[in-house]
PDB file of C-alpha atoms in Angstrom:
ATOM      1  CA  UNK A  53       0.000   0.000   0.000  1.00  0.00           C
ATOM      2  CA  UNK A  54       1.106   3.535  -0.724  1.00  0.00           C
ATOM      3  CA  UNK A  55       0.681   6.256   1.853  1.00  0.00           C
ATOM      4  CA  UNK A  56       1.686   9.895   2.135  1.00  0.00           C
ATOM      5  CA  UNK A  57       1.843  11.584   5.516  1.00  0.00           C
ATOM      6  CA  UNK A  58       2.041  15.272   6.280  1.00  0.00           C
ATOM      7  CA  UNK A  59       2.336  15.719  10.018  1.00  0.00           C
ATOM      8  CA  UNK A  60       2.011  19.512  10.066  1.00  0.00           C
ATOM      9  CA  UNK A  61      -1.599  20.637   9.514  1.00  0.00           C
ATOM     10  CA  UNK A  62      -0.570  24.286   9.835  1.00  0.00           C
ATOM     11  CA  UNK A  63       2.649  26.233   9.558  1.00  0.00           C
ATOM     12  CA  UNK A  64       3.502  29.905   9.593  1.00  0.00           C
ATOM     13  CA  UNK A  65       6.526  31.867   8.472  1.00  0.00           C
ATOM     14  CA  UNK A  66       7.615  35.475   8.531  1.00  0.00           C
ATOM     15  CA  UNK A  67       7.873  37.122   5.162  1.00  0.00           C
ATOM     16  CA  UNK A  68      11.405  36.751   3.710  1.00  0.00           C
ATOM     17  CA  UNK A  69      12.200  33.891   6.074  1.00  0.00           C
ATOM     18  CA  UNK A  70      12.606  30.197   5.296  1.00  0.00           C
ATOM     19  CA  UNK A  71      10.160  27.435   6.132  1.00  0.00           C
ATOM     20  CA  UNK A  72      10.298  23.668   5.723  1.00  0.00           C
ATOM     21  CA  UNK A  73       7.236  21.493   5.215  1.00  0.00           C
ATOM     22  CA  UNK A  74       7.526  17.828   6.091  1.00  0.00           C
ATOM     23  CA  UNK A  75       6.342  14.795   4.180  1.00  0.00           C
ATOM     24  CA  UNK A  76       6.955  11.099   4.616  1.00  0.00           C
ATOM     25  CA  UNK A  77       5.703   8.343   2.394  1.00  0.00           C
ATOM     26  CA  UNK A  78       5.596   4.627   2.060  1.00  0.00           C
ATOM     27  CA  UNK A  79       5.760   2.563  -1.093  1.00  0.00           C
ATOM     28  CA  UNK A  80       7.086  -0.826  -2.042  1.00  0.00           C
ATOM     29  CA  UNK A  81       7.976   0.298  -5.555  1.00  0.00           C
ATOM     30  CA  UNK A  82      11.424   1.378  -6.640  1.00  0.00           C
ATOM     31  CA  UNK A  83      10.245   3.615  -9.478  1.00  0.00           C
ATOM     32  CA  UNK A  84       8.008   6.513  -8.510  1.00  0.00           C
ATOM     33  CA  UNK A  85       7.625  10.290  -8.527  1.00  0.00           C
ATOM     34  CA  UNK A  86       7.150  12.691  -5.659  1.00  0.00           C
ATOM     35  CA  UNK A  87       5.511  16.077  -5.928  1.00  0.00           C
ATOM     36  CA  UNK A  88       4.598  19.147  -3.984  1.00  0.00           C
ATOM     37  CA  UNK A  89       1.440  20.894  -5.104  1.00  0.00           C
ATOM     38  CA  UNK A  90       0.221  24.284  -3.947  1.00  0.00           C
ATOM     39  CA  UNK A  91      -3.452  25.133  -3.621  1.00  0.00           C
ATOM     40  CA  UNK A  92      -4.014  28.872  -3.053  1.00  0.00           C
ATOM     41  CA  UNK A  93      -7.397  30.330  -2.068  1.00  0.00           C
ATOM     42  CA  UNK A  94      -8.459  30.140  -5.725  1.00  0.00           C
ATOM     43  CA  UNK A  95      -8.393  26.319  -5.223  1.00  0.00           C
ATOM     44  CA  UNK A  96      -6.417  25.771  -8.443  1.00  0.00           C
ATOM     45  CA  UNK A  97      -3.832  23.042  -7.866  1.00  0.00           C
ATOM     46  CA  UNK A  98      -0.404  24.172  -9.004  1.00  0.00           C
ATOM     47  CA  UNK A  99       2.683  22.014  -9.288  1.00  0.00           C
ATOM     48  CA  UNK A 100       5.515  23.435  -7.206  1.00  0.00           C
ATOM     49  CA  UNK A 101       8.240  20.861  -7.655  1.00  0.00           C
ATOM     50  CA  UNK A 102       8.808  17.311  -8.876  1.00  0.00           C
ATOM     51  CA  UNK A 103      11.336  14.633  -7.894  1.00  0.00           C
ATOM     52  CA  UNK A 104      12.052  11.367  -9.663  1.00  0.00           C
ATOM     53  CA  UNK A 105      12.899   8.632  -7.195  1.00  0.00           C
ATOM     54  CA  UNK A 106      15.856   7.384  -9.216  1.00  0.00           C
ATOM     55  CA  UNK A 107      17.555  10.786  -9.056  1.00  0.00           C
ATOM     56  CA  UNK A 108      19.730  11.359  -6.031  1.00  0.00           C
ATOM     57  CA  UNK A 109      20.048  15.072  -6.618  1.00  0.00           C
ATOM     58  CA  UNK A 110      17.448  17.157  -4.837  1.00  0.00           C
ATOM     59  CA  UNK A 111      15.139  19.080  -7.131  1.00  0.00           C
ATOM     60  CA  UNK A 112      15.188  22.874  -7.038  1.00  0.00           C
ATOM     61  CA  UNK A 113      12.841  25.438  -8.563  1.00  0.00           C
ATOM     62  CA  UNK A 114      13.882  28.988  -7.764  1.00  0.00           C
ATOM     63  CA  UNK A 115      12.990  29.569  -4.092  1.00  0.00           C
ATOM     64  CA  UNK A 116      11.643  26.051  -3.674  1.00  0.00           C
ATOM     65  CA  UNK A 117      13.831  23.046  -2.995  1.00  0.00           C
ATOM     66  CA  UNK A 118      13.351  19.586  -1.609  1.00  0.00           C
ATOM     67  CA  UNK A 119      15.288  17.353   0.723  1.00  0.00           C
ATOM     68  CA  UNK A 120      14.728  13.876  -0.667  1.00  0.00           C
ATOM     69  CA  UNK A 121      15.872  11.109   1.631  1.00  0.00           C
ATOM     70  CA  UNK A 122      14.970   7.910  -0.189  1.00  0.00           C
ATOM     71  CA  UNK A 123      16.075   5.476   2.475  1.00  0.00           C
ATOM     72  CA  UNK A 124      14.123   7.343   5.120  1.00  0.00           C
ATOM     73  CA  UNK A 125      11.193   7.874   2.699  1.00  0.00           C
ATOM     74  CA  UNK A 126      11.170  11.543   3.465  1.00  0.00           C
ATOM     75  CA  UNK A 127      10.456  14.387   1.059  1.00  0.00           C
ATOM     76  CA  UNK A 128      10.437  17.827   2.682  1.00  0.00           C
ATOM     77  CA  UNK A 129       9.879  21.134   0.915  1.00  0.00           C
ATOM     78  CA  UNK A 130      11.929  24.203   1.745  1.00  0.00           C
ATOM     79  CA  UNK A 131      10.628  27.620   0.783  1.00  0.00           C
ATOM     80  CA  UNK A 132      13.250  30.334   0.948  1.00  0.00           C
ATOM     81  CA  UNK A 133      12.619  34.076   1.083  1.00  0.00           C
ATOM     82  CA  UNK A 134       8.931  33.456   1.743  1.00  0.00           C
ATOM     83  CA  UNK A 135       6.511  35.785   0.010  1.00  0.00           C
ATOM     84  CA  UNK A 136       2.900  36.652   0.776  1.00  0.00           C
ATOM     85  CA  UNK A 137       1.883  34.822  -2.381  1.00  0.00           C
ATOM     86  CA  UNK A 138       3.262  31.598  -0.969  1.00  0.00           C
ATOM     87  CA  UNK A 139       0.357  31.401   1.470  1.00  0.00           C
ATOM     88  CA  UNK A 140      -1.628  28.327   0.483  1.00  0.00           C
ATOM     89  CA  UNK A 141      -2.337  24.688   1.228  1.00  0.00           C
ATOM     90  CA  UNK A 142       0.579  22.505   0.245  1.00  0.00           C
ATOM     91  CA  UNK A 143       0.046  18.875  -0.657  1.00  0.00           C
ATOM     92  CA  UNK A 144       2.735  16.258  -0.904  1.00  0.00           C
ATOM     93  CA  UNK A 145       1.961  13.542  -3.452  1.00  0.00           C
ATOM     94  CA  UNK A 146       3.304  10.224  -4.653  1.00  0.00           C
ATOM     95  CA  UNK A 147       2.807   8.696  -8.078  1.00  0.00           C
ATOM     96  CA  UNK A 148       3.707   5.119  -8.863  1.00  0.00           C
ATOM     97  CA  UNK A 149       4.061   3.103 -12.040  1.00  0.00           C
ATOM     98  CA  UNK A 150       0.473   1.994 -11.756  1.00  0.00           C
ATOM     99  CA  UNK A 151      -0.801   5.399 -12.838  1.00  0.00           C
ATOM    100  CA  UNK A 152      -2.092   6.065  -9.347  1.00  0.00           C
ATOM    101  CA  UNK A 153      -1.677   9.225  -7.341  1.00  0.00           C
ATOM    102  CA  UNK A 154      -1.640   9.537  -3.568  1.00  0.00           C
ATOM    103  CA  UNK A 155      -1.991  12.819  -1.689  1.00  0.00           C
ATOM    104  CA  UNK A 156      -1.100  13.792   1.834  1.00  0.00           C
ATOM    105  CA  UNK A 157      -3.571  15.590   4.058  1.00  0.00           C
ATOM    106  CA  UNK A 158      -2.007  18.958   3.382  1.00  0.00           C
ATOM    107  CA  UNK A 159      -0.241  21.707   5.287  1.00  0.00           C
ATOM    108  CA  UNK A 160      -1.771  25.151   5.495  1.00  0.00           C
ATOM    109  CA  UNK A 161       0.980  27.761   5.230  1.00  0.00           C
ATOM    110  CA  UNK A 162       0.468  31.293   6.540  1.00  0.00           C
ATOM    111  CA  UNK A 163       2.945  34.005   5.613  1.00  0.00           C
ATOM    112  CA  UNK A 164       3.137  36.793   8.171  1.00  0.00           C
ATOM    113  CA  UNK A 165       3.937  40.243   6.775  1.00  0.00           C
TER     114      UNK A 165
ATOM    115  CA  UNK B 258       2.794  22.850 -19.327  1.00  0.00           C
ATOM    116  CA  UNK B 259      -0.353  20.966 -20.236  1.00  0.00           C
ATOM    117  CA  UNK B 260      -3.686  22.686 -19.708  1.00  0.00           C
ATOM    118  CA  UNK B 261      -6.813  21.172 -18.247  1.00  0.00           C
ATOM    119  CA  UNK B 262      -9.989  23.224 -18.309  1.00  0.00           C
ATOM    120  CA  UNK B 263     -13.018  22.572 -16.148  1.00  0.00           C
ATOM    121  CA  UNK B 264     -16.479  24.044 -16.521  1.00  0.00           C
ATOM    122  CA  UNK B 265     -18.499  25.391 -14.834  1.00  0.00           C
ATOM    123  CA  UNK B 266     -16.363  26.865 -12.085  1.00  0.00           C
ATOM    124  CA  UNK B 267     -19.369  27.132  -9.827  1.00  0.00           C
ATOM    125  CA  UNK B 268     -22.951  26.015 -10.001  1.00  0.00           C
ATOM    126  CA  UNK B 269     -25.987  26.273  -7.769  1.00  0.00           C
ATOM    127  CA  UNK B 270     -28.853  23.892  -8.277  1.00  0.00           C
ATOM    128  CA  UNK B 271     -32.039  22.765  -6.601  1.00  0.00           C
ATOM    129  CA  UNK B 272     -32.231  19.489  -4.763  1.00  0.00           C
ATOM    130  CA  UNK B 273     -33.283  16.669  -7.066  1.00  0.00           C
ATOM    131  CA  UNK B 274     -31.832  18.105 -10.226  1.00  0.00           C
ATOM    132  CA  UNK B 275     -28.780  16.855 -12.116  1.00  0.00           C
ATOM    133  CA  UNK B 276     -25.604  18.795 -12.786  1.00  0.00           C
ATOM    134  CA  UNK B 277     -22.949  18.106 -15.404  1.00  0.00           C
ATOM    135  CA  UNK B 278     -19.319  19.163 -15.014  1.00  0.00           C
ATOM    136  CA  UNK B 279     -16.975  19.068 -17.984  1.00  0.00           C
ATOM    137  CA  UNK B 280     -13.246  18.469 -17.956  1.00  0.00           C
ATOM    138  CA  UNK B 281     -11.200  19.085 -21.092  1.00  0.00           C
ATOM    139  CA  UNK B 282      -7.556  18.567 -21.871  1.00  0.00           C
ATOM    140  CA  UNK B 283      -6.799  21.499 -24.160  1.00  0.00           C
ATOM    141  CA  UNK B 284      -3.402  20.672 -25.626  1.00  0.00           C
ATOM    142  CA  UNK B 285      -2.942  16.966 -25.134  1.00  0.00           C
ATOM    143  CA  UNK B 286      -4.859  13.730 -25.359  1.00  0.00           C
ATOM    144  CA  UNK B 287      -5.825  12.092 -22.118  1.00  0.00           C
ATOM    145  CA  UNK B 288      -6.833   8.462 -22.169  1.00  0.00           C
ATOM    146  CA  UNK B 289      -7.282   8.694 -18.431  1.00  0.00           C
ATOM    147  CA  UNK B 290      -8.728  11.478 -16.327  1.00  0.00           C
ATOM    148  CA  UNK B 291      -9.294  11.567 -12.611  1.00  0.00           C
ATOM    149  CA  UNK B 292     -12.156  13.062 -10.642  1.00  0.00           C
ATOM    150  CA  UNK B 293     -11.604  14.260  -7.097  1.00  0.00           C
ATOM    151  CA  UNK B 294     -13.852  15.658  -4.427  1.00  0.00           C
ATOM    152  CA  UNK B 295     -12.537  18.062  -1.831  1.00  0.00           C
ATOM    153  CA  UNK B 296     -14.204  19.209   1.368  1.00  0.00           C
ATOM    154  CA  UNK B 297     -13.105  22.473   3.010  1.00  0.00           C
ATOM    155  CA  UNK B 298      -9.606  22.331   4.435  1.00  0.00           C
ATOM    156  CA  UNK B 299      -9.238  18.683   3.522  1.00  0.00           C
ATOM    157  CA  UNK B 300      -7.231  16.756   1.004  1.00  0.00           C
ATOM    158  CA  UNK B 301      -8.378  15.565  -2.383  1.00  0.00           C
ATOM    159  CA  UNK B 302     -10.412  12.391  -2.332  1.00  0.00           C
ATOM    160  CA  UNK B 303     -10.263  10.325  -5.504  1.00  0.00           C
ATOM    161  CA  UNK B 304     -13.759   9.495  -6.658  1.00  0.00           C
ATOM    162  CA  UNK B 305     -13.137   7.710  -9.919  1.00  0.00           C
ATOM    163  CA  UNK B 306     -10.794   7.144 -12.794  1.00  0.00           C
ATOM    164  CA  UNK B 307     -12.286   8.000 -16.157  1.00  0.00           C
ATOM    165  CA  UNK B 308     -11.116   5.840 -19.043  1.00  0.00           C
ATOM    166  CA  UNK B 309     -11.648   6.884 -22.643  1.00  0.00           C
ATOM    167  CA  UNK B 310     -13.973   4.516 -24.433  1.00  0.00           C
ATOM    168  CA  UNK B 311     -14.689   2.341 -21.445  1.00  0.00           C
ATOM    169  CA  UNK B 312     -16.373   2.387 -18.078  1.00  0.00           C
ATOM    170  CA  UNK B 313     -15.007   4.477 -15.274  1.00  0.00           C
ATOM    171  CA  UNK B 314     -13.385   2.849 -12.285  1.00  0.00           C
ATOM    172  CA  UNK B 315     -14.964   4.041  -9.057  1.00  0.00           C
ATOM    173  CA  UNK B 316     -13.340   4.154  -5.660  1.00  0.00           C
ATOM    174  CA  UNK B 317     -14.876   2.245  -2.821  1.00  0.00           C
ATOM    175  CA  UNK B 318     -17.822   4.027  -1.328  1.00  0.00           C
ATOM    176  CA  UNK B 319     -18.536   6.209  -4.366  1.00  0.00           C
ATOM    177  CA  UNK B 320     -21.978   5.608  -5.840  1.00  0.00           C
ATOM    178  CA  UNK B 321     -21.590   5.040  -9.554  1.00  0.00           C
ATOM    179  CA  UNK B 322     -25.289   5.681 -10.161  1.00  0.00           C
ATOM    180  CA  UNK B 323     -25.052   9.010  -8.353  1.00  0.00           C
ATOM    181  CA  UNK B 324     -21.871  10.194 -10.024  1.00  0.00           C
ATOM    182  CA  UNK B 325     -22.017   9.323 -13.700  1.00  0.00           C
ATOM    183  CA  UNK B 326     -18.763   9.613 -15.606  1.00  0.00           C
ATOM    184  CA  UNK B 327     -18.465   9.647 -19.356  1.00  0.00           C
ATOM    185  CA  UNK B 328     -15.180   9.831 -21.242  1.00  0.00           C
ATOM    186  CA  UNK B 329     -16.316   9.836 -24.842  1.00  0.00           C
ATOM    187  CA  UNK B 330     -13.246  11.386 -26.400  1.00  0.00           C
ATOM    188  CA  UNK B 331      -9.545  11.741 -25.713  1.00  0.00           C
ATOM    189  CA  UNK B 332     -10.014  15.333 -24.584  1.00  0.00           C
ATOM    190  CA  UNK B 333     -13.288  15.338 -22.683  1.00  0.00           C
ATOM    191  CA  UNK B 334     -14.593  13.686 -19.562  1.00  0.00           C
ATOM    192  CA  UNK B 335     -17.847  14.624 -17.861  1.00  0.00           C
ATOM    193  CA  UNK B 336     -19.094  14.098 -14.337  1.00  0.00           C
ATOM    194  CA  UNK B 337     -22.852  14.212 -13.828  1.00  0.00           C
ATOM    195  CA  UNK B 338     -24.172  14.456 -10.308  1.00  0.00           C
ATOM    196  CA  UNK B 339     -27.637  12.934 -10.583  1.00  0.00           C
ATOM    197  CA  UNK B 340     -30.535  13.819  -8.317  1.00  0.00           C
ATOM    198  CA  UNK B 341     -28.292  16.116  -6.351  1.00  0.00           C
ATOM    199  CA  UNK B 342     -28.852  16.641  -2.636  1.00  0.00           C
ATOM    200  CA  UNK B 343     -27.343  19.170  -0.227  1.00  0.00           C
ATOM    201  CA  UNK B 344     -24.801  16.592   0.967  1.00  0.00           C
ATOM    202  CA  UNK B 345     -23.396  16.505  -2.569  1.00  0.00           C
ATOM    203  CA  UNK B 346     -22.351  20.123  -2.193  1.00  0.00           C
ATOM    204  CA  UNK B 347     -18.585  20.154  -2.523  1.00  0.00           C
ATOM    205  CA  UNK B 348     -15.634  21.174  -4.637  1.00  0.00           C
ATOM    206  CA  UNK B 349     -15.007  18.808  -7.535  1.00  0.00           C
ATOM    207  CA  UNK B 350     -11.665  18.758  -9.345  1.00  0.00           C
ATOM    208  CA  UNK B 351     -10.622  16.887 -12.454  1.00  0.00           C
ATOM    209  CA  UNK B 352      -7.098  16.107 -13.532  1.00  0.00           C
ATOM    210  CA  UNK B 353      -5.217  14.398 -16.325  1.00  0.00           C
ATOM    211  CA  UNK B 354      -1.729  13.299 -17.160  1.00  0.00           C
ATOM    212  CA  UNK B 355      -0.300  13.536 -20.708  1.00  0.00           C
ATOM    213  CA  UNK B 356       1.082  10.197 -21.760  1.00  0.00           C
ATOM    214  CA  UNK B 357       1.975   7.469 -19.348  1.00  0.00           C
ATOM    215  CA  UNK B 358       4.468   8.701 -16.771  1.00  0.00           C
ATOM    216  CA  UNK B 359       5.780  11.307 -19.224  1.00  0.00           C
ATOM    217  CA  UNK B 360       6.918  13.646 -16.496  1.00  0.00           C
ATOM    218  CA  UNK B 361       4.665  12.129 -13.908  1.00  0.00           C
ATOM    219  CA  UNK B 362       2.652  15.061 -12.670  1.00  0.00           C
ATOM    220  CA  UNK B 363      -1.056  15.541 -12.877  1.00  0.00           C
ATOM    221  CA  UNK B 364      -2.480  18.699 -14.389  1.00  0.00           C
ATOM    222  CA  UNK B 365      -5.593  19.962 -12.714  1.00  0.00           C
ATOM    223  CA  UNK B 366      -8.665  21.794 -13.821  1.00  0.00           C
ATOM    224  CA  UNK B 367      -9.753  24.909 -12.027  1.00  0.00           C
ATOM    225  CA  UNK B 368     -12.322  23.012 -10.010  1.00  0.00           C
ATOM    226  CA  UNK B 369     -16.089  23.283  -9.800  1.00  0.00           C
ATOM    227  CA  UNK B 370     -17.890  24.363  -6.681  1.00  0.00           C
ATOM    228  CA  UNK B 371     -21.306  22.746  -6.448  1.00  0.00           C
ATOM    229  CA  UNK B 372     -23.937  24.069  -4.090  1.00  0.00           C
ATOM    230  CA  UNK B 373     -27.184  22.151  -3.826  1.00  0.00           C
ATOM    231  CA  UNK B 374     -30.038  24.039  -2.234  1.00  0.00           C
TER     232      UNK B 374
END
């Protein structure tokens, strides 16, 4: 069975500071993808960052980076220089070779001006 | 990136009526589309997998006669909420993935907020 766990229902960060959102997962497959999606108040799901499991190098997209620890099955998201527009729900997700997608329960991020 | 469009973005209907929500992949063909339901401040709950040219695969607990899914073409899937009741009020989101594990991610529609009076 595949599971995705986000243990932080809510997080807050001061504008311009750095915040890390946690995610752990479980899968028996060796080939899979991990994602972080952002859902702002508009409710549109937006891909933030993607990581292929076979790549050891941590993915980076501008101010967003991940810490992918495959052995520990951990996939945290770091947001640097936080901006007001980063305020949203963040979902960690796992996709396996069976064309299935698994979402975590989400972390609500508040950015304090 | 790929674009998925969903319509309508919000709809209000009377109890007992049926509502159809459309999901289109605008710049790619999608043999498979996914329909999710989301309650406030909760995660996405997969309702069903829509397969082009064949029957949808429903998740456990989802009434297939209540939530009719049709995937008649490679770019369009529809979700019809039949005989809607207030408890069906929710946010419905569709998604699709171009190709099979091309880059892995799902592309989402804008979502449809259904309110049943």
